N, CA, C and O atoms as CSV, one atom per row, in Angstrom:
chain,resi,resn,atom,element,x,y,z
A,1,MET,N,N,3.824,4.354,-4.945
A,1,MET,CA,C,4.411,3.555,-4.568
A,1,MET,C,C,4.225,2.020,-4.653
A,1,MET,O,O,3.554,1.410,-3.821
A,2,ALA,N,N,4.735,1.532,-5.505
A,2,ALA,CA,C,4.655,0.203,-5.923
A,2,ALA,C,C,5.097,-0.793,-5.185
A,2,ALA,O,O,4.634,-1.930,-5.274
A,3,GLY,N,N,6.184,-0.405,-4.261
A,3,GLY,CA,C,6.561,-1.305,-3.198
A,3,GLY,C,C,5.927,-1.509,-1.739
A,3,GLY,O,O,6.383,-2.238,-0.858
A,4,HIS,N,N,4.728,-0.672,-1.669
A,4,HIS,CA,C,4.027,-0.556,-0.379
A,4,HIS,C,C,2.592,-0.769,-0.551
A,4,HIS,O,O,1.916,-0.247,-1.437
A,5,HIS,N,N,2.140,-1.619,0.406
A,5,HIS,CA,C,0.568,-1.727,0.268
A,5,HIS,C,C,-0.151,-1.675,1.639
A,5,HIS,O,O,0.414,-2.156,2.621
A,6,ARG,N,N,-1.335,-1.128,1.738
A,6,ARG,CA,C,-1.967,-1.078,2.732
A,6,ARG,C,C,-3.309,-1.563,2.886
A,6,ARG,O,O,-4.188,-1.011,2.225
A,7,TYR,N,N,-3.586,-2.450,3.607
A,7,TYR,CA,C,-5.226,-2.955,3.548
A,7,TYR,C,C,-5.588,-2.528,5.102
A,7,TYR,O,O,-4.822,-2.406,6.057
A,8,HIS,N,N,-6.926,-2.354,5.032
A,8,HIS,CA,C,-7.674,-2.247,6.422
A,8,HIS,C,C,-9.094,-2.375,6.462
A,8,HIS,O,O,-9.861,-2.250,5.507
A,9,LEU,N,N,-9.362,-2.618,7.566
A,9,LEU,CA,C,-10.861,-3.718,7.726
A,9,LEU,C,C,-11.292,-3.321,9.438
A,9,LEU,O,O,-10.645,-3.649,10.433
A,10,ASP,N,N,-12.370,-2.652,9.402
A,10,ASP,CA,C,-12.918,-2.504,10.733
A,10,ASP,C,C,-14.157,-3.642,10.870
A,10,ASP,O,O,-15.200,-3.795,10.235
A,11,GLN,N,N,-13.510,-4.412,12.071
A,11,GLN,CA,C,-14.158,-5.875,12.464
A,11,GLN,C,C,-14.439,-5.792,13.703
A,11,GLN,O,O,-13.572,-5.367,14.467
A,12,ASN,N,N,-15.434,-6.094,14.089
A,12,ASN,CA,C,-15.850,-6.589,15.608
A,12,ASN,C,C,-15.419,-5.414,16.585
A,12,ASN,O,O,-14.886,-5.763,17.639
A,13,GLY,N,N,-15.610,-3.928,16.324
A,13,GLY,CA,C,-15.318,-2.983,16.601
A,13,GLY,C,C,-13.911,-2.418,16.911
A,13,GLY,O,O,-13.742,-1.424,17.617
A,14,HIS,N,N,-12.815,-3.194,16.274
A,14,HIS,CA,C,-11.337,-2.927,16.101
A,14,HIS,C,C,-11.029,-2.516,14.749
A,14,HIS,O,O,-11.565,-3.006,13.755
A,15,SER,N,N,-10.157,-1.613,14.734
A,15,SER,CA,C,-9.410,-1.312,13.166
A,15,SER,C,C,-8.498,-2.094,13.157
A,15,SER,O,O,-7.779,-2.229,14.147
A,16,ILE,N,N,-8.329,-2.752,12.088
A,16,ILE,CA,C,-7.313,-3.913,11.732
A,16,ILE,C,C,-6.503,-3.230,10.450
A,16,ILE,O,O,-7.188,-2.924,9.475
A,17,THR,N,N,-5.174,-2.996,10.414
A,17,THR,CA,C,-4.654,-2.426,9.119
A,17,THR,C,C,-3.516,-3.524,9.141
A,17,THR,O,O,-3.072,-4.023,10.175
A,18,VAL,N,N,-3.093,-3.843,7.812
A,18,VAL,CA,C,-1.815,-4.244,7.220
A,18,VAL,C,C,-1.073,-3.678,6.345
A,18,VAL,O,O,-1.454,-3.361,5.219
A,19,VAL,N,N,0.255,-3.478,6.884
A,19,VAL,CA,C,1.321,-2.934,5.900
A,19,VAL,C,C,2.174,-3.885,5.234
A,19,VAL,O,O,2.852,-4.735,5.812
A,20,HIS,N,N,2.105,-3.695,3.955
A,20,HIS,CA,C,3.118,-4.866,3.294
A,20,HIS,C,C,4.186,-4.007,2.732
A,20,HIS,O,O,3.817,-2.863,2.467
A,21,ASP,N,N,5.309,-4.266,2.510
A,21,ASP,CA,C,6.509,-3.484,2.009
A,21,ASP,C,C,6.974,-4.304,1.469
A,21,ASP,O,O,7.504,-5.209,2.113
A,22,LEU,N,N,6.966,-4.319,0.342
A,22,LEU,CA,C,7.775,-5.696,-0.658
A,22,LEU,C,C,9.169,-5.522,-0.826
A,22,LEU,O,O,9.904,-6.451,-1.160
A,23,ARG,N,N,9.679,-4.030,-0.542
A,23,ARG,CA,C,11.129,-3.817,-0.936
A,23,ARG,C,C,11.876,-4.332,0.147
A,23,ARG,O,O,12.945,-4.897,-0.084
A,24,ARG,N,N,11.401,-4.195,1.433
A,24,ARG,CA,C,11.953,-4.623,2.616
A,24,ARG,C,C,11.611,-5.983,3.045
A,24,ARG,O,O,12.052,-6.414,4.110
A,25,GLN,N,N,10.736,-6.797,2.167
A,25,GLN,CA,C,10.070,-7.964,2.705
A,25,GLN,C,C,9.563,-8.002,4.086
A,25,GLN,O,O,9.792,-8.967,4.816
A,26,ARG,N,N,9.020,-7.190,4.386
A,26,ARG,CA,C,8.084,-7.194,5.602
A,26,ARG,C,C,6.653,-6.840,5.621
A,26,ARG,O,O,6.131,-6.160,4.737
A,27,ALA,N,N,6.010,-7.327,6.674
A,27,ALA,CA,C,4.425,-7.175,6.715
A,27,ALA,C,C,4.364,-6.978,8.222
A,27,ALA,O,O,5.089,-7.566,9.024
A,28,GLU,N,N,3.385,-6.053,8.534
A,28,GLU,CA,C,2.972,-5.527,9.896
A,28,GLU,C,C,1.509,-5.689,9.980
A,28,GLU,O,O,0.891,-5.256,9.008
A,29,VAL,N,N,0.818,-6.224,10.940
A,29,VAL,CA,C,-0.631,-6.078,11.623
A,29,VAL,C,C,-0.479,-5.129,12.649
A,29,VAL,O,O,0.430,-5.111,13.479
A,30,TRP,N,N,-1.467,-4.301,12.541
A,30,TRP,CA,C,-1.796,-3.054,13.460
A,30,TRP,C,C,-3.438,-3.332,14.061
A,30,TRP,O,O,-4.383,-3.472,13.285
A,31,VAL,N,N,-3.553,-3.373,15.243
A,31,VAL,CA,C,-5.044,-3.379,15.723
A,31,VAL,C,C,-5.147,-2.431,16.755
A,31,VAL,O,O,-4.507,-2.387,17.806
A,32,ASP,N,N,-6.198,-1.530,16.258
A,32,ASP,CA,C,-6.183,-0.201,17.008
A,32,ASP,C,C,-5.039,0.427,16.884
A,32,ASP,O,O,-4.757,0.916,17.978
A,33,GLY,N,N,-4.172,0.675,16.028
A,33,GLY,CA,C,-3.065,1.465,16.110
A,33,GLY,C,C,-1.878,0.873,16.741
A,33,GLY,O,O,-0.813,1.490,16.728
A,34,LYS,N,N,-2.010,-0.526,17.408
A,34,LYS,CA,C,-0.732,-1.061,18.069
A,34,LYS,C,C,-0.266,-2.046,17.221
A,34,LYS,O,O,-1.171,-2.655,16.651
A,35,THR,N,N,0.836,-2.389,16.961
A,35,THR,CA,C,1.561,-3.520,16.302
A,35,THR,C,C,1.323,-4.921,17.156
A,35,THR,O,O,1.686,-5.165,18.307
A,36,VAL,N,N,0.652,-5.699,16.297
A,36,VAL,CA,C,0.633,-6.980,17.135
A,36,VAL,C,C,1.183,-8.140,16.329
A,36,VAL,O,O,1.149,-9.261,16.836
A,37,ALA,N,N,1.703,-7.960,15.078
A,37,ALA,CA,C,2.271,-9.178,14.544
A,37,ALA,C,C,3.268,-8.442,13.310
A,37,ALA,O,O,2.911,-7.443,12.686
A,38,VAL,N,N,4.565,-9.142,13.105
A,38,VAL,CA,C,5.536,-8.540,12.384
A,38,VAL,C,C,5.818,-10.029,11.627
A,38,VAL,O,O,5.803,-11.071,12.282
A,39,ALA,N,N,6.037,-10.008,10.401
A,39,ALA,CA,C,6.705,-11.168,9.753
A,39,ALA,C,C,7.481,-10.969,8.427
A,39,ALA,O,O,6.931,-10.240,7.602
A,40,ARG,N,N,8.701,-11.521,8.096
A,40,ARG,CA,C,9.355,-11.184,7.001
A,40,ARG,C,C,8.495,-12.262,5.967
A,40,ARG,O,O,7.991,-13.357,6.215
A,41,THR,N,N,8.562,-11.383,4.576
A,41,THR,CA,C,7.761,-11.810,3.555
A,41,THR,C,C,8.507,-12.800,2.440
A,41,THR,O,O,9.451,-12.394,1.763
A,42,PRO,N,N,8.101,-13.814,2.359
A,42,PRO,CA,C,8.975,-14.720,1.553
A,42,PRO,C,C,8.276,-14.208,0.052
A,42,PRO,O,O,7.106,-13.875,-0.133
A,43,ARG,N,N,9.384,-14.263,-0.933
A,43,ARG,CA,C,9.261,-13.722,-2.157
A,43,ARG,C,C,8.162,-14.597,-3.036
A,43,ARG,O,O,7.510,-13.954,-3.859
A,44,HIS,N,N,7.972,-15.684,-2.946
A,44,HIS,CA,C,6.952,-16.310,-3.848
A,44,HIS,C,C,6.240,-17.476,-2.655
A,44,HIS,O,O,6.228,-18.668,-2.965
A,45,GLU,N,N,5.799,-17.130,-1.617
A,45,GLU,CA,C,4.914,-17.699,-1.064
A,45,GLU,C,C,4.085,-16.727,-0.405
A,45,GLU,O,O,4.299,-15.521,-0.274
A,46,VAL,N,N,2.868,-17.582,0.091
A,46,VAL,CA,C,1.794,-16.831,1.245
A,46,VAL,C,C,2.465,-16.478,2.621
A,46,VAL,O,O,3.065,-17.300,3.313
A,47,THR,N,N,2.280,-15.085,2.944
A,47,THR,CA,C,2.907,-14.763,4.067
A,47,THR,C,C,1.853,-14.829,5.325
A,47,THR,O,O,0.814,-14.187,5.173
A,48,VAL,N,N,2.023,-15.525,6.513
A,48,VAL,CA,C,0.882,-15.618,7.286
A,48,VAL,C,C,1.239,-15.100,8.659
A,48,VAL,O,O,2.331,-15.385,9.149
A,49,LEU,N,N,0.372,-14.358,9.289
A,49,LEU,CA,C,0.795,-13.527,10.377
A,49,LEU,C,C,-0.254,-13.804,11.447
A,49,LEU,O,O,-1.438,-13.490,11.329
A,50,GLU,N,N,0.343,-14.493,12.626
A,50,GLU,CA,C,-0.898,-14.744,13.757
A,50,GLU,C,C,-0.733,-13.361,14.937
A,50,GLU,O,O,0.335,-12.805,15.191
A,51,GLY,N,N,-1.829,-13.077,15.430
A,51,GLY,CA,C,-2.135,-12.072,16.427
A,51,GLY,C,C,-3.298,-12.387,17.065
A,51,GLY,O,O,-4.061,-13.328,16.845
A,52,GLU,N,N,-3.386,-11.268,18.106
A,52,GLU,CA,C,-4.926,-11.713,18.800
A,52,GLU,C,C,-5.449,-10.331,19.053
A,52,GLU,O,O,-4.796,-9.361,19.435
A,53,LEU,N,N,-7.107,-10.409,18.699
A,53,LEU,CA,C,-7.729,-9.144,19.187
A,53,LEU,C,C,-7.880,-8.982,20.348
A,53,LEU,O,O,-8.197,-9.950,21.040
A,54,PRO,N,N,-7.665,-7.456,21.034
A,54,PRO,CA,C,-7.802,-7.247,22.303
A,54,PRO,C,C,-9.280,-7.334,22.982
A,54,PRO,O,O,-9.764,-6.299,23.441
A,55,THR,N,N,-9.997,-8.551,23.047
A,55,THR,CA,C,-11.299,-8.707,23.697
A,55,THR,C,C,-11.111,-9.561,24.871
A,55,THR,O,O,-10.090,-10.237,24.994
A,56,VAL,N,N,-12.000,-9.560,25.689
A,56,VAL,CA,C,-11.960,-10.519,26.721
A,56,VAL,C,C,-13.067,-11.893,26.254
A,56,VAL,O,O,-14.285,-11.716,26.222
A,57,PRO,N,N,-12.662,-12.744,26.039
A,57,PRO,CA,C,-11.153,-13.442,26.238
A,57,PRO,C,C,-10.775,-13.043,24.982
A,57,PRO,O,O,-11.554,-12.845,24.049
A,58,SER,N,N,-9.379,-12.902,24.947
A,58,SER,CA,C,-8.728,-12.580,23.386
A,58,SER,C,C,-9.240,-13.401,22.251
A,58,SER,O,O,-9.671,-14.539,22.435
A,59,ARG,N,N,-9.196,-12.848,21.110
A,59,ARG,CA,C,-9.560,-13.918,20.193
A,59,ARG,C,C,-8.444,-13.820,19.116
A,59,ARG,O,O,-8.214,-12.703,18.653
A,60,ARG,N,N,-7.696,-14.940,18.655
A,60,ARG,CA,C,-6.822,-15.182,17.783
A,60,ARG,C,C,-7.506,-14.872,16.452
A,60,ARG,O,O,-8.710,-15.039,16.258
A,61,MET,N,N,-6.557,-14.365,15.474
A,61,MET,CA,C,-6.687,-13.785,14.393
A,61,MET,C,C,-5.496,-14.129,13.506
A,61,MET,O,O,-4.341,-14.102,13.932
A,62,LEU,N,N,-5.932,-14.560,11.838
A,62,LEU,CA,C,-4.960,-14.985,11.194
A,62,LEU,C,C,-5.079,-13.995,9.942
A,62,LEU,O,O,-6.160,-13.639,9.473
A,63,VAL,N,N,-3.779,-13.583,9.445
A,63,VAL,CA,C,-3.626,-12.619,7.989
A,63,VAL,C,C,-2.653,-13.455,7.349
A,63,VAL,O,O,-1.573,-13.908,7.726
A,64,MET,N,N,-3.481,-13.567,6.010
A,64,MET,CA,C,-2.642,-13.999,4.879
A,64,MET,C,C,-2.264,-12.971,3.672
A,64,MET,O,O,-2.953,-11.974,3.456
A,65,ILE,N,N,-1.626,-13.152,3.248
A,65,ILE,CA,C,-0.982,-12.163,2.262
A,65,ILE,C,C,-0.471,-12.972,1.047
A,65,ILE,O,O,0.570,-13.627,1.106
A,66,ASP,N,N,-1.264,-12.897,-0.083
A,66,ASP,CA,C,-0.888,-13.979,-1.378
A,66,ASP,C,C,0.440,-12.884,-1.929
A,66,ASP,O,O,0.589,-11.671,-1.782
A,67,HIS,N,N,1.294,-13.946,-2.623
A,67,HIS,CA,C,2.074,-13.289,-3.313
A,67,HIS,C,C,1.695,-12.637,-4.490
A,67,HIS,O,O,0.895,-13.251,-5.197
A,68,PRO,N,N,2.149,-11.338,-4.939
A,68,PRO,CA,C,1.541,-10.977,-6.254
A,68,PRO,C,C,2.476,-11.607,-7.406
A,68,PRO,O,O,3.700,-11.657,-7.282
A,69,TYR,N,N,1.866,-12.027,-8.407
A,69,TYR,CA,C,2.571,-12.945,-9.470
A,69,TYR,C,C,3.124,-11.739,-10.291
A,69,TYR,O,O,4.191,-12.129,-10.764
A,70,ASP,N,N,2.932,-10.692,-10.606
A,70,ASP,CA,C,3.249,-9.514,-11.488
A,70,ASP,C,C,3.581,-8.271,-10.652
A,70,ASP,O,O,2.813,-8.057,-9.715
A,71,ARG,N,N,4.542,-7.464,-10.826
A,71,ARG,CA,C,5.164,-6.407,-10.219
A,71,ARG,C,C,4.279,-5.364,-10.199
A,71,ARG,O,O,4.661,-4.489,-9.422
A,72,ASP,N,N,3.388,-5.147,-10.674
A,72,ASP,CA,C,2.328,-4.193,-10.638
A,72,ASP,C,C,0.927,-4.384,-10.034
A,72,ASP,O,O,0.177,-3.483,-9.658
A,73,ASP,N,N,0.679,-5.834,-10.003
A,73,ASP,CA,C,-0.266,-6.433,-9.213
A,73,ASP,C,C,-0.181,-6.090,-7.942
A,73,ASP,O,O,0.905,-5.726,-7.491
A,74,ILE,N,N,-1.477,-6.157,-7.032
A,74,ILE,CA,C,-1.666,-5.828,-5.707
A,74,ILE,C,C,-1.951,-7.242,-5.052
A,74,ILE,O,O,-2.858,-7.940,-5.505
A,75,ALA,N,N,-1.300,-7.595,-4.159
A,75,ALA,CA,C,-1.370,-8.812,-3.447
A,75,ALA,C,C,-2.961,-9.067,-2.885
A,75,ALA,O,O,-3.661,-8.054,-2.861
A,76,LEU,N,N,-3.424,-10.012,-2.549
A,76,LEU,CA,C,-4.679,-10.241,-1.873
A,76,LEU,C,C,-4.306,-10.573,-0.346
A,76,LEU,O,O,-3.398,-11.321,0.016
A,77,CYS,N,N,-5.103,-9.935,0.390
A,77,CYS,CA,C,-5.105,-9.819,1.810
A,77,CYS,C,C,-6.150,-10.445,2.430
A,77,CYS,O,O,-7.149,-10.004,1.862
A,78,VAL,N,N,-6.515,-11.281,3.334
A,78,VAL,CA,C,-7.484,-12.009,3.687
A,78,VAL,C,C,-7.272,-12.174,5.738
A,78,VAL,O,O,-6.330,-12.525,6.447
A,79,LEU,N,N,-8.321,-11.830,5.950
A,79,LEU,CA,C,-8.288,-11.813,7.335
A,79,LEU,C,C,-8.928,-13.188,8.011
A,79,LEU,O,O,-10.082,-13.190,7.582
A,80,GLU,N,N,-8.808,-14.022,8.610
A,80,GLU,CA,C,-9.324,-15.197,9.311
A,80,GLU,C,C,-9.584,-15.007,11.012
A,80,GLU,O,O,-8.677,-14.991,11.844
A,81,THR,N,N,-10.592,-14.912,11.214
A,81,THR,CA,C,-11.093,-14.894,12.651
A,81,THR,C,C,-12.289,-15.301,13.107
A,81,THR,O,O,-13.260,-14.661,12.704
A,82,ASP,N,N,-12.505,-16.344,13.961
A,82,ASP,CA,C,-13.678,-17.043,14.336
A,82,ASP,C,C,-13.982,-18.317,13.415
A,82,ASP,O,O,-15.020,-18.979,13.423
A,83,GLY,N,N,-13.106,-18.470,12.800
A,83,GLY,CA,C,-13.458,-19.400,11.348
A,83,GLY,C,C,-14.158,-18.795,10.137
A,83,GLY,O,O,-14.644,-19.482,9.239
A,84,ASN,N,N,-14.175,-17.518,10.169
A,84,ASN,CA,C,-14.684,-16.691,8.994
A,84,ASN,C,C,-13.758,-16.198,8.450
A,84,ASN,O,O,-12.812,-15.971,9.205
A,85,ARG,N,N,-13.588,-15.851,7.140
A,85,ARG,CA,C,-12.340,-15.274,6.324
A,85,ARG,C,C,-13.150,-13.963,5.550
A,85,ARG,O,O,-14.225,-13.938,4.951
A,86,TYR,N,N,-12.100,-12.845,5.850
A,86,TYR,CA,C,-12.746,-11.462,5.253
A,86,TYR,C,C,-11.715,-11.312,4.300
A,86,TYR,O,O,-10.548,-11.634,4.522
A,87,LEU,N,N,-12.140,-10.810,3.203
A,87,LEU,CA,C,-10.873,-9.942,2.351
A,87,LEU,C,C,-11.002,-8.548,2.441
A,87,LEU,O,O,-11.960,-7.785,2.316
A,88,MET,N,N,-9.598,-8.371,2.734
A,88,MET,CA,C,-9.313,-6.823,3.325
A,88,MET,C,C,-9.176,-6.180,2.176
A,88,MET,O,O,-8.623,-6.694,1.204
A,89,PRO,N,N,-9.728,-4.850,2.182
A,89,PRO,CA,C,-9.975,-3.964,0.758
A,89,PRO,C,C,-8.343,-3.462,0.829
A,89,PRO,O,O,-7.720,-3.478,1.891
A,90,HIS,N,N,-7.875,-3.111,-0.186
A,90,HIS,CA,C,-6.674,-2.271,-0.491
A,90,HIS,C,C,-7.024,-0.921,-0.307
A,90,HIS,O,O,-8.040,-0.416,-0.784
A,91,VAL,N,N,-6.050,-0.233,0.498
A,91,VAL,CA,C,-6.230,1.375,0.809
A,91,VAL,C,C,-5.100,2.126,0.378
A,91,VAL,O,O,-3.944,1.939,0.757
A,92,ALA,N,N,-5.467,2.932,-0.383
A,92,ALA,CA,C,-4.502,3.963,-1.190
A,92,ALA,C,C,-3.500,4.567,-0.149
A,92,ALA,O,O,-3.966,5.040,0.888
A,93,LEU,N,N,-2.397,4.577,-0.326
A,93,LEU,CA,C,-1.133,5.240,0.902
A,93,LEU,C,C,-1.166,7.045,0.574
A,93,LEU,O,O,-1.151,7.917,1.442
A,94,THR,N,N,-1.207,7.228,-0.718
A,94,THR,CA,C,-0.781,8.402,-0.882
A,94,THR,C,C,-2.149,9.109,-1.875
A,94,THR,O,O,-2.830,8.276,-2.473
A,95,PRO,N,N,-2.509,10.503,-2.032
A,95,PRO,CA,C,-3.599,10.992,-3.031
A,95,PRO,C,C,-3.133,10.650,-4.402
A,95,PRO,O,O,-4.028,10.265,-5.154
A,96,GLN,N,N,-1.941,10.705,-4.890
A,96,GLN,CA,C,-1.475,10.107,-6.015
A,96,GLN,C,C,-2.109,8.775,-6.534
A,96,GLN,O,O,-2.464,8.622,-7.703
A,97,GLU,N,N,-2.231,7.715,-5.446
A,97,GLU,CA,C,-2.614,6.255,-5.816
A,97,GLU,C,C,-4.160,6.338,-5.776
A,97,GLU,O,O,-4.832,5.520,-6.405
A,98,ARG,N,N,-4.642,7.177,-5.148
A,98,ARG,CA,C,-6.233,6.912,-5.241
A,98,ARG,C,C,-6.752,7.223,-6.846
A,98,ARG,O,O,-7.750,6.611,-7.227
A,99,GLN,N,N,-6.280,7.886,-7.503
A,99,GLN,CA,C,-6.579,8.222,-8.871
A,99,GLN,C,C,-5.786,7.500,-9.920
A,99,GLN,O,O,-4.578,7.532,-9.687
A,100,PRO,N,N,-6.100,6.916,-10.913
A,100,PRO,CA,C,-5.028,6.465,-11.682
A,100,PRO,C,C,-4.390,7.385,-12.578
A,100,PRO,O,O,-5.196,7.870,-13.372
A,101,ALA,N,N,-3.182,7.796,-12.719
A,101,ALA,CA,C,-2.344,8.799,-13.345
A,101,ALA,C,C,-2.702,8.741,-14.960
A,101,ALA,O,O,-2.314,7.751,-15.580
A,102,GLU,N,N,-3.345,9.651,-15.572
A,102,GLU,CA,C,-3.218,9.841,-16.753
A,102,GLU,C,C,-2.272,9.982,-17.563
A,102,GLU,O,O,-1.694,11.033,-17.284
A,103,ARG,N,N,-1.782,9.450,-18.466
A,103,ARG,CA,C,-0.711,9.724,-19.699
A,103,ARG,C,C,-0.927,11.133,-20.033
A,103,ARG,O,O,-2.091,11.534,-20.017
A,104,THR,N,N,0.061,11.987,-20.347
A,104,THR,CA,C,-0.007,13.136,-21.188
A,104,THR,C,C,0.233,12.850,-22.360
A,104,THR,O,O,1.229,12.152,-22.546
A,105,PRO,N,N,-0.417,13.192,-23.315
A,105,PRO,CA,C,-0.347,12.866,-24.884
A,105,PRO,C,C,0.792,13.627,-25.110
A,105,PRO,O,O,1.102,14.614,-24.443
A,106,PRO,N,N,1.611,13.036,-26.337
A,106,PRO,CA,C,2.910,13.994,-26.523
A,106,PRO,C,C,2.662,15.282,-27.147
A,106,PRO,O,O,1.560,15.684,-27.521
A,107,ALA,N,N,3.805,15.920,-27.235
A,107,ALA,CA,C,3.691,17.336,-27.825
A,107,ALA,C,C,3.408,17.178,-29.276
A,107,ALA,O,O,3.922,16.293,-29.961
A,108,ALA,N,N,2.531,18.111,-29.741
A,108,ALA,CA,C,2.349,17.977,-31.079
A,108,ALA,C,C,3.126,18.675,-32.004
A,108,ALA,O,O,3.243,18.515,-33.219
A,109,THR,N,N,3.831,19.775,-30.953
A,109,THR,CA,C,4.567,20.900,-32.009
A,109,THR,C,C,6.007,21.272,-30.893
A,109,THR,O,O,6.010,21.025,-29.687
A,110,PRO,N,N,6.936,21.789,-31.521
A,110,PRO,CA,C,8.035,22.274,-30.557
A,110,PRO,C,C,7.475,23.237,-29.546
A,110,PRO,O,O,7.824,23.179,-28.367
A,111,GLY,N,N,6.662,24.070,-29.968
A,111,GLY,CA,C,6.227,25.036,-29.236
A,111,GLY,C,C,5.718,24.430,-27.634
A,111,GLY,O,O,6.131,24.850,-26.553
A,112,GLN,N,N,4.515,23.118,-27.905
A,112,GLN,CA,C,3.880,22.855,-26.882
A,112,GLN,C,C,5.169,21.841,-25.979
A,112,GLN,O,O,5.267,21.679,-24.762
A,113,LEU,N,N,5.720,21.487,-26.678
A,113,LEU,CA,C,7.185,20.802,-25.716
A,113,LEU,C,C,8.110,21.996,-24.822
A,113,LEU,O,O,8.690,21.680,-23.783
A,114,PHE,N,N,8.146,23.129,-25.280
A,114,PHE,CA,C,8.963,24.229,-24.750
A,114,PHE,C,C,7.812,24.680,-23.680
A,114,PHE,O,O,8.210,25.009,-22.563
A,115,ALA,N,N,6.533,24.713,-23.927
A,115,ALA,CA,C,5.827,25.398,-22.893
A,115,ALA,C,C,5.737,24.426,-21.536
A,115,ALA,O,O,5.750,24.911,-20.404
A,116,ARG,N,N,5.652,23.129,-21.769
A,116,ARG,CA,C,5.708,22.212,-20.781
A,116,ARG,C,C,6.986,22.183,-20.039
A,116,ARG,O,O,7.033,22.210,-18.810
A,117,TRP,N,N,8.196,22.119,-20.938
A,117,TRP,CA,C,9.505,22.023,-19.877
A,117,TRP,C,C,9.701,23.427,-19.320
A,117,TRP,O,O,10.622,23.551,-18.513
A,118,ARG,N,N,8.891,24.638,-19.663
A,118,ARG,CA,C,9.076,25.870,-19.177
A,118,ARG,C,C,8.332,25.987,-17.893
A,118,ARG,O,O,8.649,26.741,-16.973
A,119,ALA,N,N,7.249,25.125,-17.913
A,119,ALA,CA,C,6.154,25.146,-16.707
A,119,ALA,C,C,6.597,24.496,-15.481
A,119,ALA,O,O,6.477,24.858,-14.310
A,120,ARG,N,N,7.300,23.142,-16.149
A,120,ARG,CA,C,7.981,22.273,-14.906
A,120,ARG,C,C,9.466,23.212,-14.487
A,120,ARG,O,O,9.778,23.400,-13.311
A,121,HIS,N,N,9.977,23.541,-15.214
A,121,HIS,CA,C,11.299,24.640,-14.772
A,121,HIS,C,C,10.778,25.555,-13.537
A,121,HIS,O,O,11.310,25.666,-12.432
A,122,ARG,N,N,9.505,26.231,-14.049
A,122,ARG,CA,C,9.035,27.280,-13.090
A,122,ARG,C,C,8.698,26.517,-11.625
A,122,ARG,O,O,8.951,27.004,-10.523
A,123,HIS,N,N,8.169,25.418,-11.828
A,123,HIS,CA,C,7.446,24.891,-10.752
A,123,HIS,C,C,8.470,24.367,-9.917
A,123,HIS,O,O,8.272,24.443,-8.704
A,124,ARG,N,N,9.674,23.776,-10.378
A,124,ARG,CA,C,10.758,23.341,-9.645
A,124,ARG,C,C,11.571,24.589,-9.016
A,124,ARG,O,O,12.092,24.588,-7.901
A,125,ARG,N,N,11.576,25.487,-9.800
A,125,ARG,CA,C,12.246,26.678,-8.890
A,125,ARG,C,C,11.347,27.386,-7.808
A,125,ARG,O,O,11.834,27.951,-6.829
A,126,SER,N,N,9.939,27.306,-8.073
A,126,SER,CA,C,9.110,27.976,-6.884
A,126,SER,C,C,9.236,26.961,-5.723
A,126,SER,O,O,9.024,27.400,-4.593
A,127,ASP,N,N,9.603,25.468,-5.889
A,127,ASP,CA,C,9.769,24.700,-4.936
A,127,ASP,C,C,11.059,25.087,-3.976
A,127,ASP,O,O,11.033,25.110,-2.745
A,128,ARG,N,N,12.227,25.394,-4.847
A,128,ARG,CA,C,13.325,25.580,-4.165
A,128,ARG,C,C,13.397,26.822,-3.297
A,128,ARG,O,O,14.135,26.939,-2.318
A,129,ARG,N,N,12.431,27.871,-3.823
A,129,ARG,CA,C,12.486,29.191,-2.655
A,129,ARG,C,C,11.685,28.806,-1.666
A,129,ARG,O,O,11.819,29.553,-0.698
A,130,ALA,N,N,10.731,27.763,-1.460
A,130,ALA,CA,C,9.731,27.605,-0.499
A,130,ALA,C,C,10.618,26.927,0.826
A,130,ALA,O,O,10.041,26.649,1.877
């Protein structure tokens, strides 16, 4: 999913998650599972989202998402609270994103090519039956 990015940080006893959807040009900040800020993301500018941490008294926080310069790049996401800045780590959305996909070497013979096609065809057929 090159169009979706998720960042997560546990800070001051709170779970802070940022979901950045490049295709819909939208970013959301969740604190403890609740949406606290939503903004449209400009194509070539830094996105700034403001919210509050649910503490007594409430504390202001700022989330800044940089614009990725290359389509395959992951934008940087920074959390600012109490005058301190924290780089929010990117978290994979799916198991496939956790490990980089390895390219399958090209088939050396027509028999290998046919065996790969047959394995894919069997896999698709078993998915339809389920």
